[in-house]
Amino acid sequence: MITGSVPHVQVGSDADVAECIALWTAAVATRDGVQESAAVRARAAEKFRVERVALVVLRGSAHRQDGVDRPMPLDGFALVTAPGTGRPDDPADAAYLSLLAVRPDLQAHGVGRALLTAAVDAAVARGHRSVALHVLTDNARAVRLYAAAGFRPVGVPFPHALSGVETQTFVTGPR
């Protein structure tokens, strides 16, 4: 657990993808109070096949077990993909924050904020002036996180592709 320190976010790699998908699937099930879904897993895997702008991950420090350094499990990640959210009203040139997940036991400890900041910074470093994301409007914790980070709602809410829950586009960067 992260206590009193700024989480250290690092660049992720293809070796992290399977663990990211597993974390996303588990986090969605926990958020929604349902069992893990093959459809959620498949949708996450699909997002990792889109051109990647950035993948940032956070893990606990390496620890010794039986004299061998082993990486800690994934605490969270953020995936930013190339512009093109598939929504006609979304900014066509904005990089897309496709996925952001934090282990439920680490939420509200700065992990999401650190991942979000690193993901946006990486997109800007790659030449993207703005970043768009989609958030379920009833996910108050996520909406607060994005608003506090400077994201603003744009466009008209729409039903989520899998759940049908009202979803809103948020954008950061130049207006």
Coordinates of C-alpha atoms in Angstrom, one line a residue:
M1 CA 0.0 0.0 0.0
I2 CA 1.2 3.5 -0.8
T3 CA 1.5 5.7 2.3
G4 CA 2.7 9.2 2.4
S5 CA 4.8 9.1 -0.8
V6 CA 4.3 9.9 -4.4
P7 CA 3.8 6.8 -6.4
H8 CA 6.5 6.1 -9.0
V9 CA 5.0 5.6 -12.4
Q10 CA 7.0 4.0 -15.1
V11 CA 6.7 3.3 -18.8
G12 CA 4.9 0.0 -19.5
S13 CA 5.7 -2.5 -22.1
D14 CA 4.1 -5.3 -24.1
A15 CA 5.1 -7.6 -21.2
D16 CA 2.6 -5.8 -19.0
V17 CA -0.4 -6.0 -21.3
A18 CA -1.9 -9.3 -20.0
E19 CA -1.6 -8.1 -16.4
C20 CA -3.2 -4.8 -17.3
I21 CA -6.2 -6.6 -19.0
A22 CA -6.6 -8.8 -15.9
L23 CA -6.5 -5.8 -13.6
W24 CA -9.0 -3.8 -15.7
T25 CA -11.4 -6.8 -15.8
A26 CA -11.2 -7.3 -12.0
A27 CA -11.6 -3.5 -11.4
V28 CA -14.7 -3.2 -13.5
A29 CA -16.2 -6.3 -11.8
T30 CA -15.5 -4.8 -8.4
R31 CA -16.8 -1.3 -9.4
D32 CA -20.0 -2.8 -10.8
G33 CA -20.5 -5.5 -8.1
V34 CA -20.6 -8.3 -10.6
Q35 CA -18.5 -11.3 -11.7
E36 CA -15.6 -10.8 -14.1
S37 CA -16.9 -10.6 -17.7
A38 CA -15.3 -12.1 -20.8
A39 CA -16.9 -9.2 -22.8
V40 CA -15.0 -6.7 -20.6
R41 CA -11.8 -8.6 -21.0
A42 CA -12.2 -8.8 -24.8
R43 CA -13.0 -5.1 -25.0
A44 CA -9.8 -4.2 -23.0
A45 CA -7.7 -6.5 -25.1
E46 CA -9.1 -4.8 -28.2
K47 CA -8.0 -1.4 -26.8
F48 CA -4.4 -2.7 -26.5
R49 CA -4.4 -3.5 -30.3
V50 CA -5.0 0.2 -31.2
E51 CA -1.9 2.4 -31.9
R52 CA -0.4 3.1 -28.5
V53 CA 0.6 6.7 -27.5
A54 CA 1.6 5.7 -24.0
L55 CA 1.3 2.9 -21.4
V56 CA 2.2 3.8 -17.9
V57 CA 2.2 1.4 -15.0
L58 CA 2.7 1.5 -11.2
R59 CA 4.0 -1.5 -9.2
G60 CA 5.2 -1.8 -5.7
S61 CA 8.9 -1.9 -5.1
A62 CA 10.8 -5.0 -6.0
H63 CA 11.1 -7.3 -3.0
R64 CA 13.3 -10.3 -2.2
Q65 CA 11.7 -13.6 -1.8
D66 CA 13.9 -16.7 -1.4
G67 CA 16.9 -14.5 -2.3
V68 CA 15.4 -13.6 -5.7
D69 CA 14.2 -10.1 -6.8
R70 CA 10.6 -10.4 -7.9
P71 CA 8.5 -7.5 -9.2
M72 CA 5.4 -6.6 -7.1
P73 CA 2.0 -7.1 -8.7
L74 CA 0.6 -4.3 -10.9
D75 CA -1.0 -1.6 -8.7
G76 CA -2.4 0.3 -11.6
F77 CA -2.0 1.4 -15.2
A78 CA -3.2 3.9 -17.8
L79 CA -3.3 3.3 -21.6
V80 CA -3.4 6.2 -24.0
T81 CA -4.1 5.4 -27.6
A82 CA -4.0 7.4 -30.9
P83 CA -6.7 9.9 -31.6
G84 CA -10.0 8.5 -32.8
T85 CA -12.4 7.5 -30.0
G86 CA -15.1 6.3 -32.4
R87 CA -17.5 9.0 -31.2
P88 CA -18.4 11.5 -33.9
D89 CA -18.7 14.4 -31.4
D90 CA -15.3 13.8 -29.7
P91 CA -12.3 15.9 -30.7
A92 CA -10.7 14.2 -33.7
D93 CA -7.1 15.2 -32.8
A94 CA -7.2 14.3 -29.1
A95 CA -5.2 11.3 -27.8
Y96 CA -7.6 8.9 -26.1
L97 CA -7.2 7.8 -22.5
S98 CA -8.6 4.3 -23.3
L99 CA -8.2 2.6 -19.9
L100 CA -7.1 3.6 -16.4
A101 CA -7.4 1.1 -13.5
V102 CA -6.2 1.0 -9.9
R103 CA -6.3 -1.9 -7.6
P104 CA -9.4 -1.3 -5.4
D105 CA -7.4 -1.5 -2.2
L106 CA -5.2 1.4 -3.4
Q107 CA -7.9 3.7 -4.6
A108 CA -7.9 7.1 -2.9
H109 CA -4.2 6.9 -2.2
G110 CA -2.9 9.0 -5.1
V111 CA -2.3 6.1 -7.5
G112 CA -5.0 7.2 -10.0
R113 CA -3.9 10.8 -10.0
A114 CA -0.2 9.8 -10.5
L115 CA -1.2 7.5 -13.4
L116 CA -3.4 10.1 -15.0
T117 CA -0.8 12.8 -14.7
A118 CA 1.9 10.6 -16.2
A119 CA -0.4 9.4 -19.1
V120 CA -1.4 13.0 -20.0
D121 CA 2.3 14.1 -19.8
A122 CA 3.3 11.2 -22.1
A123 CA 0.7 12.2 -24.6
V124 CA 1.8 15.8 -24.6
A125 CA 5.4 14.7 -25.0
R126 CA 4.3 12.7 -28.1
G127 CA 2.9 15.9 -29.6
H128 CA -0.8 15.6 -28.6
R129 CA -2.3 19.0 -27.4
S130 CA -5.3 17.4 -25.8
V131 CA -6.5 14.1 -24.3
A132 CA -10.1 12.8 -24.3
L133 CA -11.6 10.1 -22.2
H134 CA -15.0 8.5 -21.6
V135 CA -16.3 8.1 -18.1
L136 CA -19.5 6.6 -16.7
T137 CA -21.4 9.6 -15.2
D138 CA -22.4 7.6 -12.1
N139 CA -18.7 6.9 -11.3
A140 CA -18.4 9.8 -9.0
R141 CA -14.9 9.0 -7.8
A142 CA -13.6 8.9 -11.4
V143 CA -15.5 12.1 -12.4
R144 CA -13.9 13.9 -9.4
L145 CA -10.4 12.7 -10.4
Y146 CA -10.7 13.8 -14.0
A147 CA -12.3 17.2 -13.1
A148 CA -9.5 17.8 -10.5
A149 CA -6.9 17.1 -13.2
G150 CA -8.4 19.7 -15.5
F151 CA -10.6 17.6 -17.7
R152 CA -13.9 19.1 -18.6
P153 CA -17.1 17.5 -20.0
V154 CA -17.9 18.0 -23.6
G155 CA -20.7 16.9 -25.9
V156 CA -23.8 15.0 -25.1
P157 CA -23.8 11.9 -22.8
F158 CA -24.2 8.6 -24.6
P159 CA -24.8 4.9 -23.6
H160 CA -21.8 2.8 -22.8
A161 CA -21.2 0.2 -25.5
L162 CA -21.4 -2.8 -23.1
S163 CA -23.4 -1.7 -20.1
G164 CA -25.7 1.0 -21.6
V165 CA -24.9 3.2 -18.6
E166 CA -24.7 7.0 -19.4
T167 CA -21.2 8.0 -20.4
Q168 CA -19.6 11.4 -20.9
T169 CA -16.6 12.6 -22.9
F170 CA -14.1 14.6 -20.9
V171 CA -11.2 16.5 -22.5
T172 CA -8.2 18.3 -21.3
G173 CA -5.9 20.7 -23.2
P174 CA -6.6 23.7 -25.4
R175 CA -10.2 24.6 -25.9

